[in-house]
């Protein structure tokens, strides 16, 4: 940690880790050709020249490429972690040492440190906020109203963050434009489904080294993250049970071949529970009470509130770490429940997060959303705005081009046909 008066330049675990971080960032770059093309263009056009930018994100090898692209575009960028267990300390060190990007993040930081970093981010007086869970935006709205005048807008790429932004807008406190990156097709179709699906199981396996085949895996929530998780768990031989509150998603899960049960009935059957809802206490006391001895519980939603860990701790006679990121709660009823990653995002707590190939598209969306805000400064109404369809399609086109796949295009005759109402059968 290096300090200058009166403020810290950065707060990372160990700058000596920078060489390893640089090597890992370079490796991730092999799978991120779309963001590289955007970065190269940004380096020439400098769309963010003179602008201060704050990114609250998981400090991973993939996020590093987003930060480097934004800086190449002229941004005075500062990064903080969006989750206490998601920081890769070597990556944070490399961003500081090799790219001179201020980073305030350490894996395992406590809530007090995290909140202090949010304040440091706002001290940067951002013109653009790239948020992941809406903590920076919420703190700005609640505590620093006077800084909203500095803000061009924000971007958000988590379901949890979008839920919070919609609530802010309903209450009339979202008085600036925010871009909904989460709902871009090239984000949720791929990042949420394929990224979360693979990385969640990766985190579970690294934390426990258990065999998934034959286990009853309960996936709590069948949004895009739940779909991907259920699909990958079945591919590993698990018997997948889905719980849902949305009748349409429940029907979809049934049609996809999964058992659908209420949580009260799934709780006694499950061997492994994975929450991916973005809501609070979807696994709570009455569920923990009837779980099998040794049931494993983890979360792949943004916040640890999906699990009622306070209840579980209150019922525990003893809590001990049995493996890294694996804690056994020995309960008063004689059974035990195993919690992974302290209820934090298991794919980042115990593994490396999403594969670079899917984050290439997600962070391309983030980069272009920032550019969209700048290009439309003063033109956008307060509230949530979708990524323009043409931007979404351009990201998909660049991805296809990068992996050597070509597709058809409409003929003039077909274009005329679909734009006409006079031609029938």
CSV table of C-alpha atoms in Angstrom, one decimal, residues 281 283-284 288 297 304-315 319 327 329 337 339-344:
chain,number,residue,atom,x,y,z
A,281,UNK,CA,-33.3,-14.9,2.1
A,283,UNK,CA,-32.9,-20.0,1.6
A,284,UNK,CA,-33.8,-19.3,5.2
A,288,UNK,CA,-32.0,-25.0,6.9
A,297,UNK,CA,-25.2,-24.3,0.4
A,304,UNK,CA,-24.8,-12.9,0.2
A,305,UNK,CA,-28.3,-11.9,1.5
A,306,UNK,CA,-29.7,-14.7,-0.6
A,307,UNK,CA,-28.8,-17.0,2.3
A,308,UNK,CA,-30.0,-16.2,5.8
A,309,UNK,CA,-26.6,-16.8,7.3
A,310,UNK,CA,-27.5,-14.9,10.5
A,311,UNK,CA,-30.1,-17.5,11.3
A,312,UNK,CA,-27.7,-20.3,10.5
A,313,UNK,CA,-25.0,-18.8,12.7
A,314,UNK,CA,-27.5,-18.4,15.6
A,315,UNK,CA,-28.4,-22.2,15.3
A,319,UNK,CA,-18.4,-23.0,12.9
A,327,UNK,CA,-17.2,-23.6,6.4
A,329,UNK,CA,-21.9,-25.1,10.6
A,337,UNK,CA,-24.7,-27.4,6.9
A,339,UNK,CA,-21.5,-23.0,3.5
A,340,UNK,CA,-19.2,-22.1,0.6
A,341,UNK,CA,-17.5,-18.8,0.1
A,342,UNK,CA,-19.2,-17.2,3.1
A,343,UNK,CA,-22.3,-16.9,1.0
A,344,UNK,CA,-20.5,-14.6,-1.5
